[in-house]
N, CA, C and O atoms as CSV, one atom per row, in Angstrom:
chain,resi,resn,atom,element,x,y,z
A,1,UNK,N,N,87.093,14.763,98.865
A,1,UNK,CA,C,85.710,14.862,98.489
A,1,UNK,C,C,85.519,14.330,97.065
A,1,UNK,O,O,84.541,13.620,96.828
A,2,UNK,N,N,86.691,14.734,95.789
A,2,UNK,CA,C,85.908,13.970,94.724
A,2,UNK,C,C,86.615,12.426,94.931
A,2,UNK,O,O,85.952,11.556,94.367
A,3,UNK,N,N,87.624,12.007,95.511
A,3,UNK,CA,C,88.018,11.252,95.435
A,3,UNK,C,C,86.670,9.495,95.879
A,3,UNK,O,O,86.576,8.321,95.520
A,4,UNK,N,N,85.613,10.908,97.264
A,4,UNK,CA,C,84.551,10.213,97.939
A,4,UNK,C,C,83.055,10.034,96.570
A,4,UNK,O,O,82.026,9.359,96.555
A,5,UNK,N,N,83.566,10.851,95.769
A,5,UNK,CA,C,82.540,10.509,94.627
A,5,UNK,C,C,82.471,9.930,93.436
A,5,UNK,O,O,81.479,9.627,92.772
A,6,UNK,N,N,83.792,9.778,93.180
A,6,UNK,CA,C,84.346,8.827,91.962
A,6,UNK,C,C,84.331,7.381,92.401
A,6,UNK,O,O,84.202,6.392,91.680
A,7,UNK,N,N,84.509,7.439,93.897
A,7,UNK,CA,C,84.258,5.721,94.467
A,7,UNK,C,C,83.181,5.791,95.343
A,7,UNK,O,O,83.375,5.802,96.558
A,8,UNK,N,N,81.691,5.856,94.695
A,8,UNK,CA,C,80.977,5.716,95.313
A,8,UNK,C,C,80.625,4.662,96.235
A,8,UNK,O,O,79.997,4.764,97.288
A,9,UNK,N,N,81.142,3.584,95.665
A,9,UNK,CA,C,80.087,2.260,96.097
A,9,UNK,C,C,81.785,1.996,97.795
A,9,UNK,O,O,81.454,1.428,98.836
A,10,UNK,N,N,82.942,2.401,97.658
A,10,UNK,CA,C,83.834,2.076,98.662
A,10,UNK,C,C,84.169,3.208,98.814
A,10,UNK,O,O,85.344,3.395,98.499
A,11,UNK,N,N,83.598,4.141,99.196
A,11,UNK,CA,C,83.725,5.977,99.578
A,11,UNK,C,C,84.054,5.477,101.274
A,11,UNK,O,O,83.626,4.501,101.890
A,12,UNK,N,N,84.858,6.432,101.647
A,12,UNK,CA,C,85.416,6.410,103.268
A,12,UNK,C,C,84.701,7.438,103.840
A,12,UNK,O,O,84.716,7.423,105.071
A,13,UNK,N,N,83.968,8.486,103.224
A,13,UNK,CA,C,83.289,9.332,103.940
A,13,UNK,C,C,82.115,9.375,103.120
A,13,UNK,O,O,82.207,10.087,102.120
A,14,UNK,N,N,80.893,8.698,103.339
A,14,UNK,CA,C,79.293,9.108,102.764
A,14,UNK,C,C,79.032,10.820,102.651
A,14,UNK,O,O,79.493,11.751,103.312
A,15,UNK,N,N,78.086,10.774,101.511
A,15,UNK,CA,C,77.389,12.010,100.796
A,15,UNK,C,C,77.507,13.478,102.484
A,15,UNK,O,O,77.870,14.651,102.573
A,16,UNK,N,N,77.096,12.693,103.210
A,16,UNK,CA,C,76.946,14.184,104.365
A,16,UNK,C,C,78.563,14.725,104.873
A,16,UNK,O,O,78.596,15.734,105.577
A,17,UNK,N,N,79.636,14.169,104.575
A,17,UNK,CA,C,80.778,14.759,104.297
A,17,UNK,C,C,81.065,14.485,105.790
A,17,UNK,O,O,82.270,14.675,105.957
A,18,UNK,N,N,80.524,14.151,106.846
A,18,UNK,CA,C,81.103,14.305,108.244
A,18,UNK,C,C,82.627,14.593,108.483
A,18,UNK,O,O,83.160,15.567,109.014
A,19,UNK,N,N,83.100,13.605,108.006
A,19,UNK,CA,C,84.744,13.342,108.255
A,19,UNK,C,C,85.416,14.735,107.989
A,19,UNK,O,O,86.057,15.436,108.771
A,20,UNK,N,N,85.033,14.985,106.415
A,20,UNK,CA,C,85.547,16.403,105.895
A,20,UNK,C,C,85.173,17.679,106.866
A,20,UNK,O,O,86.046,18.309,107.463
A,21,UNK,N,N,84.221,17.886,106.924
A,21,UNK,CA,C,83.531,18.526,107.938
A,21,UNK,C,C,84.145,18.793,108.960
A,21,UNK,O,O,84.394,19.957,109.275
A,22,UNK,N,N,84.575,17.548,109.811
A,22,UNK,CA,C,85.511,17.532,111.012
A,22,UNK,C,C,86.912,18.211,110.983
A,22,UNK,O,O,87.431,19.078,111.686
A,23,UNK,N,N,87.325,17.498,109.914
A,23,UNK,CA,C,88.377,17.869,109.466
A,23,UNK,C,C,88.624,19.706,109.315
A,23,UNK,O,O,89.289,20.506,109.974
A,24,UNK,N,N,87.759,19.837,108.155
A,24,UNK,CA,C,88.256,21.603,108.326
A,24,UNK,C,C,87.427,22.354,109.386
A,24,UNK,O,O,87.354,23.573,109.235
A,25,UNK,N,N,86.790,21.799,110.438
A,25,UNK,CA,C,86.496,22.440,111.448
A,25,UNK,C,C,87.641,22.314,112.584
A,25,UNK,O,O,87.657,23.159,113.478
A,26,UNK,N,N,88.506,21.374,112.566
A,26,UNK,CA,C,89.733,21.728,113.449
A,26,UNK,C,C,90.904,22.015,112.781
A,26,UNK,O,O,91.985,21.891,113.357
A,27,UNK,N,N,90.815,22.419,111.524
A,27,UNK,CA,C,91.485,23.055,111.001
A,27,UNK,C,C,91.035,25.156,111.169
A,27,UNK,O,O,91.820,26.062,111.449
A,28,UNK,N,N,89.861,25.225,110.929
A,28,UNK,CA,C,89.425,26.666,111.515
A,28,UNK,C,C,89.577,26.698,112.956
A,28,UNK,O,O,89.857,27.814,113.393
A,29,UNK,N,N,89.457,25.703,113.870
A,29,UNK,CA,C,89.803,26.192,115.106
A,29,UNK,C,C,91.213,26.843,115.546
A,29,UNK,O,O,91.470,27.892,116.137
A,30,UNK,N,N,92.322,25.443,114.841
A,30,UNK,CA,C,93.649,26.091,114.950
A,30,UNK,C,C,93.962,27.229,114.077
A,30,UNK,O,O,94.595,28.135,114.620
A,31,UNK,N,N,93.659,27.374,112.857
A,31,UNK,CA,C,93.906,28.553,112.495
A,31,UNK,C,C,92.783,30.583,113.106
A,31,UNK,O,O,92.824,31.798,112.911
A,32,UNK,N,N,92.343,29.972,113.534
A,32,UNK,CA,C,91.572,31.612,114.395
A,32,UNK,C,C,92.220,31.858,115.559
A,32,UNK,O,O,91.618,32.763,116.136
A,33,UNK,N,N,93.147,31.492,116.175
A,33,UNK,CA,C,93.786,32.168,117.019
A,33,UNK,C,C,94.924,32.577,116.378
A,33,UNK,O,O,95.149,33.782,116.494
A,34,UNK,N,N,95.916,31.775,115.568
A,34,UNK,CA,C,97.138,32.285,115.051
A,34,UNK,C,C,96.571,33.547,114.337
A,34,UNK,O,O,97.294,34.526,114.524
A,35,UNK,N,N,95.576,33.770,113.641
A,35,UNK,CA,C,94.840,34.769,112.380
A,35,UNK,C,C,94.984,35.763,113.753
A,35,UNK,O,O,95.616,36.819,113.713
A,36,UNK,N,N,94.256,35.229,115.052
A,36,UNK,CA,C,94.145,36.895,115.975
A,36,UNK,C,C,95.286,37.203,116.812
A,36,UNK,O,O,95.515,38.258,117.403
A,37,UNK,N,N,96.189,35.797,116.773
A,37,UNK,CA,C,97.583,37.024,117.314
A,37,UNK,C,C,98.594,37.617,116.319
A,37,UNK,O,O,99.556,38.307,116.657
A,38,UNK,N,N,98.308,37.309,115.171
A,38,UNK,CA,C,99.115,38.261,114.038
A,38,UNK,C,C,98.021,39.299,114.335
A,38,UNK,O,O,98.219,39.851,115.417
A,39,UNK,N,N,97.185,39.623,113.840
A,39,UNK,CA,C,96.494,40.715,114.147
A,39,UNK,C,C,96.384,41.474,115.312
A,39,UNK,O,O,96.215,42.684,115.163
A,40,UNK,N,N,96.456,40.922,116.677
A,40,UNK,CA,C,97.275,41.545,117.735
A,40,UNK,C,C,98.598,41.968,117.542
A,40,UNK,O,O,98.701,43.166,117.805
A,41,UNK,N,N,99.757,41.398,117.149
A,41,UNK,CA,C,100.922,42.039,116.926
A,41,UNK,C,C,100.919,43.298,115.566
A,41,UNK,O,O,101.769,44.177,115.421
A,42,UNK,N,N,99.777,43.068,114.736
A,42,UNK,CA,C,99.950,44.349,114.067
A,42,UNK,C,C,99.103,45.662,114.810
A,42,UNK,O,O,99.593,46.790,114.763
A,43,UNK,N,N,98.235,45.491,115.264
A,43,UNK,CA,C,97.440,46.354,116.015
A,43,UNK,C,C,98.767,47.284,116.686
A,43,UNK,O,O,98.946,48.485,116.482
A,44,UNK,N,N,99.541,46.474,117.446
A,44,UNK,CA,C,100.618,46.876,118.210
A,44,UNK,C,C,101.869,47.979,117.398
A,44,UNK,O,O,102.354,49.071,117.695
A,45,UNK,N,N,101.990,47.318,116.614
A,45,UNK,CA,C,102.714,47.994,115.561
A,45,UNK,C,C,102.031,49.032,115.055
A,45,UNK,O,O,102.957,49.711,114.610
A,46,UNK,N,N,100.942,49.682,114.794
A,46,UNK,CA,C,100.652,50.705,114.176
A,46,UNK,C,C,99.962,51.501,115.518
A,46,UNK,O,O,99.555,52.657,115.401
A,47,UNK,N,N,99.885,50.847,116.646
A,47,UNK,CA,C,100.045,52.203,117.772
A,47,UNK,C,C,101.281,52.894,118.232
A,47,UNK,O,O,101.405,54.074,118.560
A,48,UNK,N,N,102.191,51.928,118.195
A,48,UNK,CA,C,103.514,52.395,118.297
A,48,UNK,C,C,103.587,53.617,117.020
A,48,UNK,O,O,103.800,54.808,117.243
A,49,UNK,N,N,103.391,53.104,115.854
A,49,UNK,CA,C,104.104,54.364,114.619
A,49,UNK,C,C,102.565,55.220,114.813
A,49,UNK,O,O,102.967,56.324,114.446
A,50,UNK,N,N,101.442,55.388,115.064
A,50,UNK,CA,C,100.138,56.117,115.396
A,50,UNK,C,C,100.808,57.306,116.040
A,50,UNK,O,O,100.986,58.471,115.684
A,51,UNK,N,N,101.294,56.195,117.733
A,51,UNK,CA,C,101.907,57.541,118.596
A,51,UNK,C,C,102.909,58.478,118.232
A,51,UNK,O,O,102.713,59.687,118.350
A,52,UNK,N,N,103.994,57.992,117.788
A,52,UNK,CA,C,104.885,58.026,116.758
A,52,UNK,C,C,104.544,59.908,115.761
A,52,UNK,O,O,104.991,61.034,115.979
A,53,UNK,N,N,103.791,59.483,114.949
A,53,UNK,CA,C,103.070,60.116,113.769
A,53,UNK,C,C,102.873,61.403,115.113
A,53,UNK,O,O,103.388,62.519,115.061
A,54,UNK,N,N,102.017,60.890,116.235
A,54,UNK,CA,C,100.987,62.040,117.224
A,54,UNK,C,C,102.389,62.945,117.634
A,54,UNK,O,O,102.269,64.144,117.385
A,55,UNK,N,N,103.296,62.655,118.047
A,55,UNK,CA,C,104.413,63.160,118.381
A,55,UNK,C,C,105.271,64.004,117.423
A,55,UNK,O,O,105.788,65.044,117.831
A,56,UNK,N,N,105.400,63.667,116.417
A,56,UNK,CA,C,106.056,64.298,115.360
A,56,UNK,C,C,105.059,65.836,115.072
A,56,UNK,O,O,105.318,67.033,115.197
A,57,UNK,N,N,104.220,65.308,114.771
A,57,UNK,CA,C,102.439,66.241,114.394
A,57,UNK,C,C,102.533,67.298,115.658
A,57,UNK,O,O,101.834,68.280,115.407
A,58,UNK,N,N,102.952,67.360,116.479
A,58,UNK,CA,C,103.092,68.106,117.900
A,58,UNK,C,C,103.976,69.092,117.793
A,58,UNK,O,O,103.831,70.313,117.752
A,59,UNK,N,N,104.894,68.416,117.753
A,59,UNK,CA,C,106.422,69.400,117.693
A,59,UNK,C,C,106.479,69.906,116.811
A,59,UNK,O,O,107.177,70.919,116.835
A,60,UNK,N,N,105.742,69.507,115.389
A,60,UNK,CA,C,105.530,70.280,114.428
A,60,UNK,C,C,104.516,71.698,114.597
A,60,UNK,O,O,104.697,72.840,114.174
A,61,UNK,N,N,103.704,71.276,115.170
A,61,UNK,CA,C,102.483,72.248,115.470
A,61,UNK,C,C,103.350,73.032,116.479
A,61,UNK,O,O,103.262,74.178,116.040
A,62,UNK,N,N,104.282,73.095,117.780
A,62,UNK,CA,C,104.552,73.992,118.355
A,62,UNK,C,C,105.411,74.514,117.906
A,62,UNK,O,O,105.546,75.608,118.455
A,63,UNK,N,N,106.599,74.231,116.673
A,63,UNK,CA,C,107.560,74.888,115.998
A,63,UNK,C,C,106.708,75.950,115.265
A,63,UNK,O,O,106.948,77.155,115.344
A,64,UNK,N,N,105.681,75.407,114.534
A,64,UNK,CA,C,104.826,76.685,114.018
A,64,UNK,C,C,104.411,77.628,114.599
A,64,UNK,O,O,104.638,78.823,114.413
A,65,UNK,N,N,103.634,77.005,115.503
A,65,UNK,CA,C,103.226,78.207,116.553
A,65,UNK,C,C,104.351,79.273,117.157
A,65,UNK,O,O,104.155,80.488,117.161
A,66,UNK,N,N,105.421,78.713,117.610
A,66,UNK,CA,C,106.404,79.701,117.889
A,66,UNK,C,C,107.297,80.635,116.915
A,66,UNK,O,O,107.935,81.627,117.267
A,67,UNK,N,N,107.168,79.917,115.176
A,67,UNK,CA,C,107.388,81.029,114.236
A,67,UNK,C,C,106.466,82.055,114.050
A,67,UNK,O,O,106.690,83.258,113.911
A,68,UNK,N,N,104.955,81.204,114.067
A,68,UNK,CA,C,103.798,82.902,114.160
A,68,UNK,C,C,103.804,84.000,115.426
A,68,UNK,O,O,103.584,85.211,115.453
A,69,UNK,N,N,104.195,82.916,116.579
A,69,UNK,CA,C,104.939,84.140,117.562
A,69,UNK,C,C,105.787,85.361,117.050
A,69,UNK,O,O,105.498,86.555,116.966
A,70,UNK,N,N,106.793,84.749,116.773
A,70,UNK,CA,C,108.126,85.419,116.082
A,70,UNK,C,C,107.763,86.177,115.239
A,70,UNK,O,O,108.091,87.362,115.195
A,71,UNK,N,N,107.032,85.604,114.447
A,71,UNK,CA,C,106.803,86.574,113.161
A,71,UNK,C,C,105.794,87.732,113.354
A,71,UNK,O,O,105.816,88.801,112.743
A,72,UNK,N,N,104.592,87.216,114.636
A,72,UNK,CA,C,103.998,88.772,114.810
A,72,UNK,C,C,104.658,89.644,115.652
A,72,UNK,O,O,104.023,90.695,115.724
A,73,UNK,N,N,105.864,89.658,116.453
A,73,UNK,CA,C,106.783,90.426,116.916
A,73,UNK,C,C,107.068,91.399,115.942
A,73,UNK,O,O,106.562,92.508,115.769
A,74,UNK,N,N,108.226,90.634,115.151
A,74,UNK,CA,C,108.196,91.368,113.808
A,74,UNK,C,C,107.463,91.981,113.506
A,74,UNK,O,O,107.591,93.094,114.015
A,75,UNK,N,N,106.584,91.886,112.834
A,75,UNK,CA,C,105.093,92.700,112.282
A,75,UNK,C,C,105.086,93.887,113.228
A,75,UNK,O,O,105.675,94.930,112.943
A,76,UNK,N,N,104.618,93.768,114.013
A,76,UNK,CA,C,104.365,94.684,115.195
A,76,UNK,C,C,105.852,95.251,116.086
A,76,UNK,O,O,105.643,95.892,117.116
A,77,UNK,N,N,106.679,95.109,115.846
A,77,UNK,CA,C,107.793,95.536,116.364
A,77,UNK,C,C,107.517,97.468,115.517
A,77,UNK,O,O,106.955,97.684,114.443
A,78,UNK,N,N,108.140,98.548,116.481
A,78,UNK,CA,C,107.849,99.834,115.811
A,78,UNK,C,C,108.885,99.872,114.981
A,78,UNK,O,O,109.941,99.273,115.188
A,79,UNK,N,N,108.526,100.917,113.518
A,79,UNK,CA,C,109.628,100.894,113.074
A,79,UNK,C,C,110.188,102.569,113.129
A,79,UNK,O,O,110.021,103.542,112.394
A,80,UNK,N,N,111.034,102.289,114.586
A,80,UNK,CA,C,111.433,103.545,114.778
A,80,UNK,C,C,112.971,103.522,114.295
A,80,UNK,O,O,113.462,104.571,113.878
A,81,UNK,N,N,113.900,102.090,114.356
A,81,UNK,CA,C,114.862,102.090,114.320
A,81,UNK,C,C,114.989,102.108,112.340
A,81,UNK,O,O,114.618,101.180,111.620
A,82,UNK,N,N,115.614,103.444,111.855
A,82,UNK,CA,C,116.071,103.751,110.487
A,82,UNK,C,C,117.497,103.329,110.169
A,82,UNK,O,O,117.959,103.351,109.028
A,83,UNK,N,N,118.038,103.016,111.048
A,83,UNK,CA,C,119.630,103.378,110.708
A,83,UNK,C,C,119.788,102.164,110.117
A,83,UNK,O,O,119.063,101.305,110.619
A,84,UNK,N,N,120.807,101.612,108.808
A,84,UNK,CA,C,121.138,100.857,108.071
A,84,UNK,C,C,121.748,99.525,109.378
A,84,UNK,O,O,122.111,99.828,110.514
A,85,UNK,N,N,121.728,98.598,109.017
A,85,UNK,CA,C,122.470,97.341,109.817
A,85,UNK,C,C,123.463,97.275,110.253
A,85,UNK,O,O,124.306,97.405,109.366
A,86,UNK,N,N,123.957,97.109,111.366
A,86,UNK,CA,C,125.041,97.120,111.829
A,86,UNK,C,C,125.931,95.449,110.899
A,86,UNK,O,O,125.550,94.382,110.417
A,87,UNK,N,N,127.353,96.255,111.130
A,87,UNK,CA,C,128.599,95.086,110.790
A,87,UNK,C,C,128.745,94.528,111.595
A,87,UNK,O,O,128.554,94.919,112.747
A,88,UNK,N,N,129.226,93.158,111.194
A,88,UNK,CA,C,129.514,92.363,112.187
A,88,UNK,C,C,130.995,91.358,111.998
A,88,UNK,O,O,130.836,90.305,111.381
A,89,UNK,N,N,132.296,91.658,112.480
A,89,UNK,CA,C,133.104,90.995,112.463
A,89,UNK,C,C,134.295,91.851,111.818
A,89,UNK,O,O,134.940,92.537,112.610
A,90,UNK,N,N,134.681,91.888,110.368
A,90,UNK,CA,C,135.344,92.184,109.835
A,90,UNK,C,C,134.805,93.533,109.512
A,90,UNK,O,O,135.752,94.241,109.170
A,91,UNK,N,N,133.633,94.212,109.474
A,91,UNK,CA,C,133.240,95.333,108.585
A,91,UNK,C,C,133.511,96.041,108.779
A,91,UNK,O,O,133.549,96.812,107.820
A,92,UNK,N,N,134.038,96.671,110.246
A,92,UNK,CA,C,134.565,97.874,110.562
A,92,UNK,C,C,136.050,98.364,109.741
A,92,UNK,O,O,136.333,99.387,109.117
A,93,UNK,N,N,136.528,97.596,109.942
A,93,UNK,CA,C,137.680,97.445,108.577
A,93,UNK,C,C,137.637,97.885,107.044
A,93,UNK,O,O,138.499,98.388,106.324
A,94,UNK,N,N,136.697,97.619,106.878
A,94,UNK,CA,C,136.388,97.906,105.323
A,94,UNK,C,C,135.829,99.061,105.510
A,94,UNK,O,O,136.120,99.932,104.690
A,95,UNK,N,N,135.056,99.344,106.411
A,95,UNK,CA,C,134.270,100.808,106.552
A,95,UNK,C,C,135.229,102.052,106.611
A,95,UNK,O,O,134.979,103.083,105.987
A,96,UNK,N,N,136.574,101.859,107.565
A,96,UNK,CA,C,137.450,102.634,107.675
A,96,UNK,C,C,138.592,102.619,105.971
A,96,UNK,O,O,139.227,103.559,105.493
A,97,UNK,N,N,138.487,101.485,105.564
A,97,UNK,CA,C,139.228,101.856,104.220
A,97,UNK,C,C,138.411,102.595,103.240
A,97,UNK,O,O,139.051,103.499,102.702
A,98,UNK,N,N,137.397,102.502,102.913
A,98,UNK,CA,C,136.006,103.230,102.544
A,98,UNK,C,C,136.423,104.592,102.493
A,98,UNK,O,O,136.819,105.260,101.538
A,99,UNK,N,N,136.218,104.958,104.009
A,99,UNK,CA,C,135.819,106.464,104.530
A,99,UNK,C,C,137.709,107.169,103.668
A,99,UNK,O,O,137.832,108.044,102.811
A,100,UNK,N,N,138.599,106.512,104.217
A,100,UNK,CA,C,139.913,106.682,103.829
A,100,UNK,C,C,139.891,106.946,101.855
A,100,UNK,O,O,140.188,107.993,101.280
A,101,UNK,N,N,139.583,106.040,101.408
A,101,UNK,CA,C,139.360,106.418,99.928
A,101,UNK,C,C,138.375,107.396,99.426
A,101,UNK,O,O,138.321,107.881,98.296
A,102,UNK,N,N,137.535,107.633,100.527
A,102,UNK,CA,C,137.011,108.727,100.059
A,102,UNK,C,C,137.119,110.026,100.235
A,102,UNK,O,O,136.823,110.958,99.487
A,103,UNK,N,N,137.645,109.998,101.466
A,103,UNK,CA,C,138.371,111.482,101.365
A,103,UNK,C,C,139.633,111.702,100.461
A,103,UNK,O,O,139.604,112.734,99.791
A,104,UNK,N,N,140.582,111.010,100.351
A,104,UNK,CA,C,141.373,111.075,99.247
A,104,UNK,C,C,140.617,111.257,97.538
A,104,UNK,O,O,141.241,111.905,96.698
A,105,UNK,N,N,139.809,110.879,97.327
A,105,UNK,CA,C,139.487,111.429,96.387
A,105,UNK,C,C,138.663,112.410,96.477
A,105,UNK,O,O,138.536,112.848,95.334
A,106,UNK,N,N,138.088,112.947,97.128
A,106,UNK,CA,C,137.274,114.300,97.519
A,106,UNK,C,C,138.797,115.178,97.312
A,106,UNK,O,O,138.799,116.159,96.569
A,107,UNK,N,N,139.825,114.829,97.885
A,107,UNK,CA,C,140.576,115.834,98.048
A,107,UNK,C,C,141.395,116.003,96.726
A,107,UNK,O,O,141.750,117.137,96.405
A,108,UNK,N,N,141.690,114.994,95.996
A,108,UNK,CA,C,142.358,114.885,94.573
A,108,UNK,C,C,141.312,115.717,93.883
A,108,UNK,O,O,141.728,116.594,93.126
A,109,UNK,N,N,139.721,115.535,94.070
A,109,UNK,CA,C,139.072,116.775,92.947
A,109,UNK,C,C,139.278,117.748,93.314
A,109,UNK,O,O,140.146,118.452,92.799
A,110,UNK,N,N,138.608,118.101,94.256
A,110,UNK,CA,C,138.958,119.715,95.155
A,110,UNK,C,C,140.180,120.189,94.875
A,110,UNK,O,O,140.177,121.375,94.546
A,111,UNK,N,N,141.495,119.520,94.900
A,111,UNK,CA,C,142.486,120.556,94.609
A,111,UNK,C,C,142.589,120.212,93.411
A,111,UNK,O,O,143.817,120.174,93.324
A,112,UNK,N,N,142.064,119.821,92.028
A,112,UNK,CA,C,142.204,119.364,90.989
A,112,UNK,C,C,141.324,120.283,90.762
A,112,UNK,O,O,141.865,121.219,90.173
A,113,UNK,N,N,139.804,120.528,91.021
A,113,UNK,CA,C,138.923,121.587,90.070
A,113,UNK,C,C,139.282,122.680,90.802
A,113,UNK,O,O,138.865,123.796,90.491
């Protein structure tokens, strides 16, 4: 285009630009489909990670839901049971060396006072 106005008088394309015209009009033709299948392949891509996201968001929501289960059990469970926690594994062991040291020293005061 300036090249068509610096040589006016031997210009290859006159003032109404036709040629140019032509030109980037089949240049917008070929480029609007490539523009809408990248944009189809991203569309694609963010339903995939969309669903993705919907799925995660789910299992999240029913893990919760089944801790507020849990947890109003709890809540509402009676509290009839007082007795301290049971041992588990090794404790009975230690419980019996316990009980053992303590009667030995019950019995060292007692016959001591």
């Amino acid at each position: 285009m300036v090249l068509n106005i610096v040589l006016k008088d031997k210009a290859f394309d006159a003032y109404p630009f036709i040629l140019l015209n032509l030109v980037l009009s089949c240049i917008a033709a070929v480029q609007a489909p490539l523009i809408m299948m990248s944009q189809n392949r991203q569309e694609a891509k963010d339903r995939e990670r969309a669903e993705n996201d919907f799925k995660v968001n789910l299992k999240s929501e029913l893990i919760i839901d089944d801790l507020h289960r849990k947890m109003d059990l709890v809540l509402r469970k009676p509290k009839e049971d007082k007795s301290p926690p049971r041992s588990f594994g090794t404790g009975g062991k230690y419980k019996s060396r316990a009980k053992k040291e303590h009667r030995f020293f019950v019995e060292k005061n007692t016959s001591a006072g």
